[in-house]
Structure formats: structure tokens, C-alpha cells
XYZ file of N, CA and C in Angstrom:
747
model
N 0.815 -1.153 0.203
C 0.011 0.287 0.329
C 1.016 1.057 -0.164
N 1.651 1.197 0.866
C 2.520 2.330 0.848
C 4.106 2.245 0.435
N 4.893 3.437 0.235
C 6.251 3.422 -0.344
C 7.219 3.024 0.471
N 8.085 2.469 0.580
C 9.291 2.156 1.230
C 10.352 3.041 1.600
N 10.482 4.099 1.130
C 10.895 5.323 1.331
C 10.057 6.301 1.861
N 9.700 5.591 3.435
C 8.402 6.611 4.013
C 8.478 6.408 5.514
N 7.825 7.308 6.185
C 8.535 7.014 7.495
C 6.943 6.276 8.232
N 6.750 5.963 9.158
C 5.247 5.243 9.824
C 4.778 5.925 10.579
N 3.951 5.599 11.345
C 2.747 6.008 12.214
C 3.266 7.046 13.016
N 2.680 8.381 13.112
C 3.171 9.185 13.718
C 3.914 10.029 13.690
N 5.121 9.649 12.522
C 6.345 10.634 12.625
C 6.550 11.965 12.364
N 5.615 12.336 11.354
C 5.236 13.986 11.364
C 4.701 14.760 12.528
N 3.563 14.412 12.774
C 2.557 15.114 13.845
C 2.905 14.944 15.183
N 3.713 13.921 15.379
C 4.226 13.585 16.866
C 5.504 13.825 16.829
N 5.888 15.070 17.569
C 7.020 16.076 17.523
C 8.374 14.454 17.873
N 9.184 14.417 17.430
C 10.266 13.735 18.135
C 10.574 12.234 17.910
N 9.382 11.841 16.993
C 8.964 10.242 17.144
C 10.129 9.781 15.204
N 10.309 10.891 14.566
C 10.485 10.590 13.296
C 11.985 10.185 13.370
N 11.891 9.002 13.043
C 13.468 8.471 12.555
C 13.471 7.305 11.455
N 15.051 7.900 10.755
C 15.543 7.190 9.554
C 16.619 7.431 9.199
N 17.126 6.758 8.729
C 18.668 7.120 8.149
C 19.039 7.983 7.089
N 17.872 8.689 6.189
C 18.069 9.024 5.270
C 17.059 10.639 6.191
N 16.505 10.515 7.103
C 15.923 11.489 7.730
C 15.866 11.452 9.084
N 16.759 12.476 9.686
C 16.672 12.702 11.186
C 15.702 13.159 11.733
N 15.656 13.351 13.304
C 14.459 13.639 13.833
C 14.156 15.073 13.723
N 13.428 15.402 13.621
C 12.701 17.062 13.754
C 13.281 17.917 15.003
N 13.714 19.068 14.454
C 14.371 19.922 15.450
C 13.247 20.219 16.749
N 14.041 20.162 17.787
C 12.672 20.058 18.956
C 12.027 21.482 18.908
N 12.362 22.260 18.634
C 11.549 23.862 18.781
C 10.516 23.627 17.420
N 10.081 22.687 16.266
C 9.148 22.513 15.957
C 8.162 22.257 16.460
N 6.700 23.003 16.413
C 5.224 22.269 17.160
C 4.242 22.324 16.192
N 3.972 21.496 15.850
C 2.961 20.982 14.659
C 1.729 20.797 15.276
N 1.264 21.074 16.642
C 0.043 20.709 17.480
C -0.952 21.626 17.505
N -0.040 23.016 17.557
C -0.945 24.379 17.814
C -1.747 24.584 16.612
N -3.370 24.547 16.794
C -3.994 24.893 15.990
C -4.263 23.843 14.918
N -5.500 24.397 13.793
C -5.547 23.354 12.589
C -5.288 24.046 11.747
N -4.370 25.457 11.117
C -4.264 25.593 10.228
C -2.427 25.095 10.267
N -2.042 24.480 8.608
C -0.956 23.899 8.512
C 0.002 24.999 7.852
N 1.168 25.261 8.569
C 1.806 26.764 7.661
C 3.148 25.729 7.595
N 3.705 25.602 6.044
C 4.501 24.480 5.780
C 5.736 25.411 5.794
N 5.788 26.859 5.706
C 6.867 27.599 5.919
C 7.276 27.678 7.690
N 6.806 27.354 8.327
C 7.336 27.419 9.538
C 7.922 24.908 10.155
N 7.707 24.789 9.123
C 7.843 23.248 9.512
C 9.539 23.138 8.709
N 8.770 23.322 7.156
C 10.074 22.672 6.257
C 11.246 24.013 5.956
N 12.260 23.053 5.962
C 13.888 23.976 5.691
C 13.776 24.972 4.389
N 14.709 25.562 4.174
C 14.802 26.359 3.098
C 15.083 25.690 1.519
N 15.470 24.262 1.985
C 15.853 23.802 0.720
C 14.521 22.856 0.213
N 13.527 22.845 0.792
C 12.258 22.849 0.270
C 11.693 23.635 -0.330
N 11.125 23.070 -1.956
C 10.414 23.876 -2.760
C 8.846 23.912 -2.392
N 8.250 24.591 -3.139
C 6.869 24.222 -2.839
C 6.392 22.722 -3.396
N 6.880 22.546 -4.404
C 6.191 21.244 -4.943
C 7.068 19.990 -4.354
N 7.882 20.458 -3.269
C 8.792 19.052 -2.709
C 7.672 18.921 -1.344
N 6.987 19.400 -0.773
C 6.280 19.288 0.492
C 5.385 18.448 0.056
N 4.926 17.891 -0.875
C 3.464 16.889 -1.529
C 4.349 15.763 -2.390
N 4.157 14.405 -1.747
C 4.894 13.236 -2.418
C 3.767 12.535 -2.634
N 3.682 12.616 -4.233
C 2.567 11.166 -4.785
C 3.124 10.189 -4.856
N 2.614 9.096 -4.130
C 3.039 8.000 -4.357
C 1.564 6.683 -4.459
N 1.593 5.841 -5.156
C 0.192 5.325 -5.898
C -0.488 6.341 -6.394
N -1.892 6.079 -5.709
C -2.965 7.215 -5.534
C -3.613 7.768 -4.400
N -2.263 8.031 -3.988
C -2.469 9.158 -2.501
C -1.290 10.170 -2.647
N -1.578 11.163 -2.135
C -0.644 12.054 -1.771
C -0.277 12.155 -0.548
N 1.117 12.208 0.238
C 1.357 12.316 1.107
C 2.255 13.561 1.618
N 2.548 13.849 2.727
C 3.332 14.742 3.177
C 4.924 14.678 3.220
N 5.711 15.250 2.664
C 7.058 14.913 2.675
C 7.493 15.073 4.387
N 8.705 14.591 4.420
C 9.444 14.843 5.755
C 10.103 15.655 5.626
N 10.033 16.660 6.652
C 10.760 17.741 6.833
C 12.556 17.821 6.939
N 12.889 16.482 7.491
C 13.932 16.029 8.006
C 14.782 15.551 6.979
N 14.051 15.217 5.445
C 14.992 14.639 4.725
C 15.820 15.759 3.605
N 17.079 15.184 3.609
C 18.006 15.886 3.256
C 18.118 16.151 1.781
N 17.556 14.728 1.086
C 17.465 15.234 -0.360
C 16.910 14.340 -0.893
N 16.715 14.250 -2.302
C 15.061 13.634 -2.671
C 16.048 12.376 -3.476
N 15.221 11.396 -3.374
C 15.455 10.028 -4.493
C 16.062 10.072 -5.622
N 17.402 9.941 -5.576
C 17.796 9.659 -7.261
C 16.733 9.115 -8.440
N 16.050 8.436 -8.097
C 14.978 7.605 -8.904
C 14.122 8.304 -8.671
N 13.129 8.910 -7.912
C 12.104 9.395 -8.163
C 11.602 10.585 -8.116
N 12.983 11.543 -7.580
C 12.896 12.906 -7.780
C 12.151 13.153 -6.687
N 11.542 12.516 -5.257
C 11.171 13.308 -4.213
C 11.342 12.518 -3.476
N 11.158 13.350 -1.558
C 11.836 13.521 -0.499
C 10.723 12.062 -0.037
N 11.431 11.809 0.952
C 10.896 10.500 1.815
C 9.526 11.098 2.161
N 8.386 10.703 2.001
C 7.180 10.901 2.388
C 6.683 9.805 3.833
N 6.025 11.258 4.548
C 4.844 10.280 5.760
C 3.908 10.073 5.349
N 4.170 8.584 5.235
C 3.036 7.672 5.199
C 1.752 7.411 5.668
N 1.717 8.249 6.809
C 0.803 8.507 7.451
C 0.007 9.556 7.665
N 0.555 10.538 6.949
C -0.130 12.145 6.403
C -0.598 12.452 5.343
N -2.093 12.418 5.225
C -2.208 12.245 3.373
C -2.793 14.001 2.969
N -2.696 14.373 2.211
C -3.191 15.232 1.539
C -4.352 14.966 0.644
N -5.436 16.099 0.770
C -6.316 16.070 0.051
C -6.901 17.603 -0.415
N -7.014 17.632 -1.728
C -7.458 18.821 -2.581
C -8.565 18.871 -2.606
N -9.226 20.187 -2.457
C -10.396 20.591 -2.310
C -10.811 22.357 -2.934
N -11.934 21.783 -3.812
C -12.141 23.337 -5.000
C -13.516 23.139 -4.943
N -14.326 24.512 -4.942
C -15.877 24.384 -5.502
C -16.099 25.812 -6.366
N -16.542 25.428 -7.459
C -16.864 26.080 -8.625
C -18.445 26.354 -8.636
N -18.684 28.116 -9.112
C -19.978 28.323 -9.259
C -20.081 28.838 -10.634
N -20.709 28.668 -11.281
C -21.058 29.749 -12.894
C -21.956 30.832 -12.432
N -22.287 31.869 -13.174
C -22.739 33.064 -12.436
C -23.611 33.063 -11.145
N -22.364 32.817 -10.763
C -22.197 32.976 -9.232
C -23.154 34.536 -8.265
N -24.031 34.351 -7.883
C -25.085 35.687 -7.291
C -25.948 35.843 -8.058
N -26.341 34.871 -9.187
C -27.936 35.290 -9.527
C -28.559 34.057 -9.911
N -30.147 33.884 -10.699
C -30.611 32.727 -10.290
C -30.450 31.750 -11.186
N -29.232 31.971 -12.153
C -29.230 31.122 -13.086
C -27.442 30.159 -12.951
N -27.028 30.813 -11.300
C -25.854 30.023 -10.852
C -26.204 28.390 -10.632
N -24.763 28.027 -11.069
C -25.008 26.613 -10.737
C -23.315 26.440 -10.306
N -23.542 25.186 -9.386
C -22.489 24.937 -8.665
C -21.852 23.489 -8.443
N -20.552 23.532 -8.043
C -20.024 22.000 -8.492
C -18.785 21.738 -7.137
N -18.519 20.695 -7.066
C -17.082 20.805 -6.140
C -16.385 19.792 -7.339
N -15.193 19.888 -6.611
C -13.883 18.749 -6.787
C -13.159 18.446 -5.743
N -12.974 16.945 -5.716
C -12.184 16.859 -4.099
C -10.712 15.642 -5.359
N -9.299 15.914 -4.533
C -8.819 15.311 -5.485
C -7.666 14.534 -4.400
N -7.762 13.407 -4.472
C -6.769 12.154 -3.323
C -5.664 11.895 -4.117
N -5.205 11.974 -4.994
C -4.354 11.323 -5.917
C -4.467 11.012 -7.390
N -3.744 10.860 -7.930
C -3.633 10.285 -9.623
C -4.261 9.079 -9.418
N -5.174 9.041 -10.412
C -5.788 7.753 -10.150
C -6.422 7.116 -9.055
N -6.486 7.963 -8.475
C -7.121 7.517 -7.062
C -8.975 7.419 -7.357
N -9.141 6.008 -7.119
C -10.720 6.078 -7.305
C -11.580 7.066 -6.033
N -11.322 7.734 -5.102
C -11.795 8.553 -4.453
C -11.910 9.997 -4.664
N -11.074 10.284 -5.725
C -11.676 11.525 -6.754
C -12.674 11.363 -7.639
N -13.357 12.662 -7.104
C -14.982 12.822 -7.365
C -15.354 14.428 -7.811
N -16.005 14.764 -8.274
C -16.508 15.964 -9.029
C -17.807 15.624 -9.536
N -18.927 16.954 -8.811
C -20.300 16.605 -8.976
C -20.869 17.949 -8.945
N -21.861 18.423 -9.771
C -22.792 19.238 -9.733
C -23.499 19.158 -7.994
N -23.861 20.452 -7.546
C -24.990 20.287 -6.328
C -26.493 21.221 -6.941
N -26.528 20.348 -8.112
C -27.957 20.899 -8.788
C -29.555 20.667 -7.341
N -29.211 19.720 -6.543
C -30.396 19.385 -5.697
C -30.190 20.643 -4.975
N -29.235 21.458 -4.298
C -29.087 22.500 -3.461
C -29.935 23.856 -4.069
N -30.420 24.479 -2.990
C -31.630 25.985 -3.229
C -30.727 26.739 -3.562
N -29.297 26.815 -2.714
C -28.556 28.342 -3.060
C -27.442 27.852 -4.101
N -27.063 28.098 -4.884
C -25.701 27.880 -5.402
C -24.814 29.438 -5.149
N -23.559 29.180 -4.497
C -22.489 30.322 -4.398
C -21.225 29.646 -4.429
N -20.202 30.210 -4.304
C -19.182 29.910 -4.620
C -18.837 29.048 -3.381
N -18.946 30.339 -2.140
C -18.820 29.676 -0.797
C -19.006 28.735 -0.561
N -20.572 28.128 -1.127
C -21.119 27.178 -0.603
C -20.763 26.026 -1.176
N -20.178 25.660 -2.693
C -19.379 24.778 -2.957
C -17.962 24.609 -2.489
N -17.408 25.363 -2.056
C -16.093 25.417 -1.274
C -16.318 24.648 -0.075
N -17.704 25.342 0.754
C -17.653 24.159 2.037
C -18.151 23.270 2.184
N -19.251 22.910 0.748
C -19.128 21.270 0.665
C -18.217 20.628 -0.064
N -17.015 21.398 -1.000
C -16.447 19.949 -1.051
C -15.401 19.706 0.250
N -15.199 20.459 1.410
C -14.685 20.364 2.631
C -15.246 19.368 3.363
N -16.886 19.153 3.257
C -17.071 18.600 3.479
C -17.272 16.748 3.096
N -17.233 16.815 1.658
C -16.930 15.575 1.385
C -15.747 14.999 1.297
N -14.739 15.925 1.457
C -12.995 15.378 1.765
C -13.155 14.753 3.072
N -13.377 15.526 4.158
C -13.487 14.881 5.381
C -14.193 13.510 5.523
N -15.559 13.701 5.347
C -16.140 12.315 4.888
C -15.265 11.245 4.495
N -14.485 11.570 3.014
C -13.824 10.736 2.599
C -12.864 10.719 3.646
N -12.441 10.979 4.506
C -11.035 11.091 5.271
C -11.732 10.114 6.195
N -12.786 10.440 6.862
C -13.416 9.445 7.390
C -13.740 7.633 7.414
N -13.859 7.794 5.701
C -13.972 5.915 5.367
C -12.185 5.626 4.751
N -11.689 6.316 4.721
C -10.386 5.626 4.898
C -9.533 5.627 6.079
N -9.868 6.718 6.850
C -9.076 5.995 7.969
C -9.979 4.512 8.637
N -11.315 4.274 8.401
C -11.671 2.905 8.622
C -10.902 2.291 8.035
N -10.916 2.115 6.785
C -10.159 1.263 5.834
C -8.453 1.077 6.284
N -7.798 1.775 6.661
C -6.887 2.017 6.961
C -6.332 0.911 8.466
N -7.901 1.376 9.580
C -7.685 0.590 10.592
C -8.306 -0.915 10.812
N -8.918 -1.527 9.620
C -8.999 -2.792 9.418
C -7.833 -3.353 8.861
N -7.270 -2.475 7.775
C -5.973 -3.103 7.247
C -4.945 -3.037 8.045
N -4.972 -2.545 9.565
C -3.950 -2.649 10.715
C -2.793 -1.310 10.398
N -3.311 -0.356 9.619
C -2.538 0.472 9.178
C -3.066 1.485 10.306
N -2.388 2.709 10.340
C -2.409 3.795 11.304
C -2.329 4.935 10.308
N -3.140 5.907 10.626
C -3.530 7.070 9.916
C -3.092 8.212 10.830
N -2.557 8.901 10.870
C -2.182 9.981 11.970
C -2.672 11.554 11.347
N -2.403 11.637 10.330
C -2.910 12.999 10.320
C -3.721 13.103 8.794
N -4.448 14.234 8.589
C -5.620 14.574 7.222
C -5.143 16.162 7.119
N -4.567 16.391 5.802
C -4.526 17.588 5.388
C -5.219 18.567 4.135
N -5.932 18.999 4.678
C -7.243 19.633 3.706
C -6.794 20.791 2.843
N -6.127 20.649 1.616
C -5.341 22.057 0.860
C -6.557 22.660 -0.024
N -6.802 23.407 0.400
C -7.394 24.670 -0.175
C -7.280 25.838 -0.679
N -7.529 26.692 -2.183
C -7.095 27.898 -2.081
C -8.087 28.719 -1.590
N -9.039 28.723 -1.134
C -10.543 29.459 -0.320
C -9.992 30.007 0.884
N -9.602 31.050 0.969
C -9.428 31.520 2.582
C -10.543 31.893 3.173
N -11.762 31.840 2.619
C -13.022 31.474 3.331
C -12.943 30.323 4.583
N -12.940 29.375 3.543
C -12.646 27.889 4.526
C -12.109 27.811 5.465
N -10.306 28.018 4.913
C -9.741 27.898 5.334
C -9.341 28.800 6.843
N -9.450 29.951 6.619
C -9.848 30.998 7.849
C -10.810 30.669 8.639
N -11.992 30.265 8.106
C -13.484 30.423 8.698
C -13.085 28.634 9.750
N -12.400 27.791 9.234
C -12.356 26.737 10.052
C -11.420 26.627 10.837
N -10.206 27.674 11.143
C -9.342 27.762 11.667
C -9.104 28.703 12.774
N -9.551 30.053 12.075
C -9.449 31.218 13.037
C -11.163 32.058 13.721
N -12.170 31.992 12.676
C -13.117 32.543 12.982
C -14.028 31.714 13.639
N -14.571 30.416 13.322
C -15.502 29.713 13.638
C -15.286 29.741 15.282
N -14.220 29.143 16.172
C -14.069 29.440 17.122
C -14.665 31.004 17.582
N -14.362 31.836 17.668
C -15.069 33.360 17.833
C -16.922 33.370 17.437
N -16.864 32.580 16.438
C -18.805 32.190 16.220
C -19.423 32.267 17.359
N -18.767 30.862 17.584
C -19.402 29.846 18.675
C -19.469 30.729 19.770
N -18.382 31.287 20.012
C -18.227 32.269 21.535
C -19.370 33.338 21.541
N -19.578 33.701 20.308
C -21.211 34.703 20.038
C -22.217 34.097 19.665
N -22.392 32.854 19.980
C -23.635 32.597 19.462
C -23.622 32.426 17.934
N -22.931 32.216 17.594
C -22.986 31.839 16.020
C -23.634 33.350 15.357
N -23.208 34.655 16.200
C -23.180 35.923 15.117
C -22.150 36.324 14.923
N -21.840 37.270 13.872
C -20.208 37.301 13.657
C -19.879 38.889 14.034
N -18.987 39.606 14.015
C -18.592 40.629 14.746
C -19.908 42.118 14.506
N -20.687 41.465 13.614
C -21.613 42.872 13.676
C -23.146 42.912 14.928
N -23.185 41.272 14.955
C -23.832 40.625 15.388
C -25.103 40.150 14.895
N -24.642 39.885 13.868
C -25.691 39.539 12.274
C -25.399 37.562 12.601
N -26.548 36.837 12.392
C -26.108 35.615 12.176
C -24.728 35.356 11.093
N -24.308 34.502 11.723
C -23.190 33.882 10.419
C -23.758 33.165 9.269
N -23.280 33.598 8.295
C -23.740 32.987 7.097
C -23.280 31.868 6.966
N -24.221 31.109 6.107
C -23.911 29.533 5.802
C -23.547 28.669 7.631
N -23.872 29.317 8.595
C -23.312 28.090 9.924
C -23.640 26.995 9.700
N -24.874 26.616 9.081
C -25.289 25.266 8.786
C -24.118 24.227 8.391
N -23.297 24.655 7.206
C -22.399 24.342 6.512
C -20.848 24.021 7.636
N -20.907 24.909 8.598
C -19.584 25.173 9.061
C -20.036 24.124 10.462
N -21.374 24.269 11.266
C -21.119 23.239 12.036
C -21.234 22.092 11.853
N -21.813 21.794 10.654
C -21.579 19.979 9.978
C -19.898 19.609 9.594
N -19.556 20.561 9.042
C -18.078 20.603 9.089
C -17.019 19.775 10.450
N -17.477 21.014 11.099
C -17.067 21.024 12.499
C -17.089 19.530 13.385
N -18.374 19.174 13.065
C -18.570 17.821 13.911
C -17.833 16.591 12.736
N -17.974 17.050 11.471
C -16.640 15.775 10.874
C -15.449 16.184 11.736
N -14.802 17.163 11.726
C -13.680 17.585 11.838
C -13.131 16.463 13.433
N -14.396 16.853 14.604
C -14.578 16.434 15.747
C -14.421 14.753 16.010
N -15.029 14.533 15.169
C -15.192 12.774 14.737
C -13.952 12.592 14.623
N -13.134 13.026 13.455
C -11.638 12.719 12.911
C -10.857 13.089 13.964
N -10.989 13.598 14.785
C -9.913 14.343 15.875
C -9.720 13.266 17.076
N -10.872 12.350 17.443
C -10.529 11.266 17.730
C -9.808 10.714 18.275
N -8.727 10.464 16.996
C -8.243 9.307 16.661
C -6.868 10.177 15.849
N -7.031 11.311 14.934
C -5.866 11.571 14.163
C -6.116 13.620 14.199
N -4.652 13.951 13.801
C -5.135 15.554 13.509
C -5.671 15.643 12.135
N -6.244 16.406 11.663
C -6.893 17.509 10.905
C -6.292 19.149 11.004
N -5.522 18.795 9.633
C -5.126 20.184 9.415
C -5.571 20.787 8.244
N -5.428 22.285 8.057
C -6.099 23.207 6.538
C -5.105 23.894 6.082
N -4.689 23.355 4.924
C -3.899 24.196 4.159
C -4.403 25.313 3.072
N -3.797 26.546 3.292
C -4.195 27.396 2.343
C -3.126 27.778 1.236
N -3.404 27.402 -0.189
C -2.310 27.786 -1.346
C -3.029 28.563 -2.506
N -2.155 29.019 -3.252
C -2.568 29.866 -4.281
C -3.175 29.064 -5.314
N -4.177 29.447 -5.743
C -5.286 28.996 -6.899
C -4.091 27.892 -7.484
N -2.916 28.475 -7.811
C -2.260 27.914 -9.236
C -1.791 26.644 -8.604
N -1.594 26.450 -7.296
C -0.890 25.363 -7.059
C -2.276 24.381 -6.399
N -3.312 24.363 -6.559
C -4.914 23.664 -6.015
C -5.238 23.220 -7.572
N -4.384 22.570 -8.790
C -5.099 22.936 -10.086
C -5.825 21.672 -10.211
N -5.286 20.463 -9.645
C -6.254 19.215 -9.845
C -7.478 19.144 -9.317
N -7.597 19.900 -8.210
C -9.214 19.731 -7.888
C -9.887 21.019 -8.168
N -9.396 21.810 -8.938
C -10.294 23.387 -9.568
C -10.518 22.482 -11.053
N -9.531 22.019 -11.437
C -10.153 21.150 -12.726
C -11.154 20.211 -12.877
N -11.343 19.328 -11.490
C -12.415 18.417 -11.140
C -13.753 19.365 -10.706
N -13.423 20.597 -10.302
C -14.747 21.208 -10.037
C -15.230 21.824 -11.228
N -14.764 22.290 -12.071
C -14.810 22.998 -13.578
C -14.736 22.335 -14.883
N -15.078 20.497 -14.216
C -15.152 19.465 -15.148
C -16.668 19.350 -15.098
N -17.072 19.187 -13.806
C -18.891 18.803 -13.594
C -19.257 20.208 -13.931
N -18.869 21.209 -13.607
C -19.703 22.588 -14.417
C -19.917 22.269 -15.566
N -19.217 21.742 -16.191
C -19.355 21.655 -18.012
C -20.121 20.434 -18.155
N -20.545 19.640 -17.316
C -21.111 18.443 -17.276
C -19.803 17.294 -17.691
N -18.837 17.190 -17.229
C -17.856 16.041 -17.922
C -17.351 15.928 -16.191
N -18.304 15.990 -14.994
C -17.909 15.643 -13.705
C -17.862 14.025 -13.791
N -17.272 13.042 -12.795
C -17.026 11.886 -12.213
C -18.144 11.598 -11.750
N -19.363 12.237 -11.068
C -20.465 11.700 -10.717
C -20.050 11.570 -9.044
N -21.347 11.466 -8.504
C -21.093 11.111 -6.847
C -21.447 9.893 -6.410
N -20.291 9.764 -5.437
C -20.474 8.342 -4.862
C -20.987 7.682 -3.867
N -21.628 7.162 -3.391
C -22.247 6.711 -2.589
C -21.609 5.823 -1.404
N -21.352 5.773 0.094
C -20.763 4.618 0.448
C -21.484 3.586 1.071
N -21.144 2.490 1.180
C -21.713 1.762 2.238
C -21.325 1.493 3.512
N -21.578 2.163 4.361
C -21.001 1.637 5.728
C -21.711 1.514 7.044
């Protein structure tokens, strides 16, 4: 299932447990446990480029080990943490803000992954880009629950899910604004009801379910670094989506 040039369970998000001949332990001043937002610039050394952070292996995308000194000469990639998955999400909405709006989501797990999905949200009453982004996030976290269960049955250990998004609304909403909204009774700073609060509450329940066993992080990237999920969402708008999958669990 996993690459041989990879670290085992808990090695990235458990400080100090990373050990390998090619990848020494993480520096003791690196703290990955505070907050849900993932900041690679605070974790990876300068010799890592943005392209180095993700390691495609099989049908999954893993996080690279920050302690990796050099890339494998054969696959041109750093050592991967095979317990830390990256899932990319995106939402799209044509004619955003008017009566002819149509929205869709894209969720990218890895090249040739059976979990890759894109579909329109035609059954929704409202179509906005923000709702599509939130629905994509909800779908990715639901997928993560399925993946975690599959790994548990296979006696594998999943330690972290990193949701990659180009949406500031999603990432900051879930990592910065949500605690304030909850404290204020789901009212914003102006005292008005939080828009799309039911979506945020549903996502929070999914996060909390996952966090019983693993870490859940959110990674904000520029749009150009989220091309696969973006393409999936746009393909659904254009009528070329993969369709929605239903799981029997």
C-alpha cells in the first residue's frame, strides 16, 4: 500500500518520533500541534520548494518529511510520511450570485485515485462559490472518515489529514473565525447571524469525529497550486464530472 521510502505512523505530527537513516528527527523547536492551520513555511527548511512538500505515491498524496536531506535520485521526491495524507478541494460556481447560478465541487486524493470526485450541486437551493467550497470540504472530510476506517481494518495507522484549499473563506473560517462565532452564539462581529453556519457546524462535527484519533489540518495555497481539484470542479460545471459516489458503511 505504501512506499518503502516512507516514515511510519505518527512521525510527522508527533514531535520527536521521526527516525530514519535518510531523515533525522525533527528539530525540537518545531511545534505542529497548535491550531488547525498548516503552515509549511514554519515546518520545512529552506531547501524545500513548494513542489517538494507533497509526495505523490500510488493513488495518494503524502506530506514529505521535513528532515529529509535530499531527494531520491530515482523518483525525484523526498521521503514521505505515509501516515499523513493530503486531500485537495475546490468549489466552482458559474453565474455566481444570480438566479442562473450552478455550482459544483472537486475533491482530489491522488492520481488515479478511486476517491477523486466531482459533481454538480443541482439539488441545492442556493448556489454560491462559498457554499461549493464548504461542500467540497465536507466531502473530503467524509472521505477521510472512510479512509481512516479502511486503514484501521488493514492494521495501518493514519495520523493526519491535511485539507488543501485555495479558499481563504474555508481555511480561515474553520481555523480562525469559527471559535469566535461559537463564542458569540454563531453571530459575526456585527451581531448578525453567521452566513452558511449550518455548513460550518456540519464540517466541525466531521472534524471532531476525525480528531478522536488523528490530526486534521487546513492548508491554504494559491489557486495555481490547486489545479487538480480546480479542474475537477470545473469539469462538473461543464458536464464532465465523475458523478457522486455513495458509500455503504
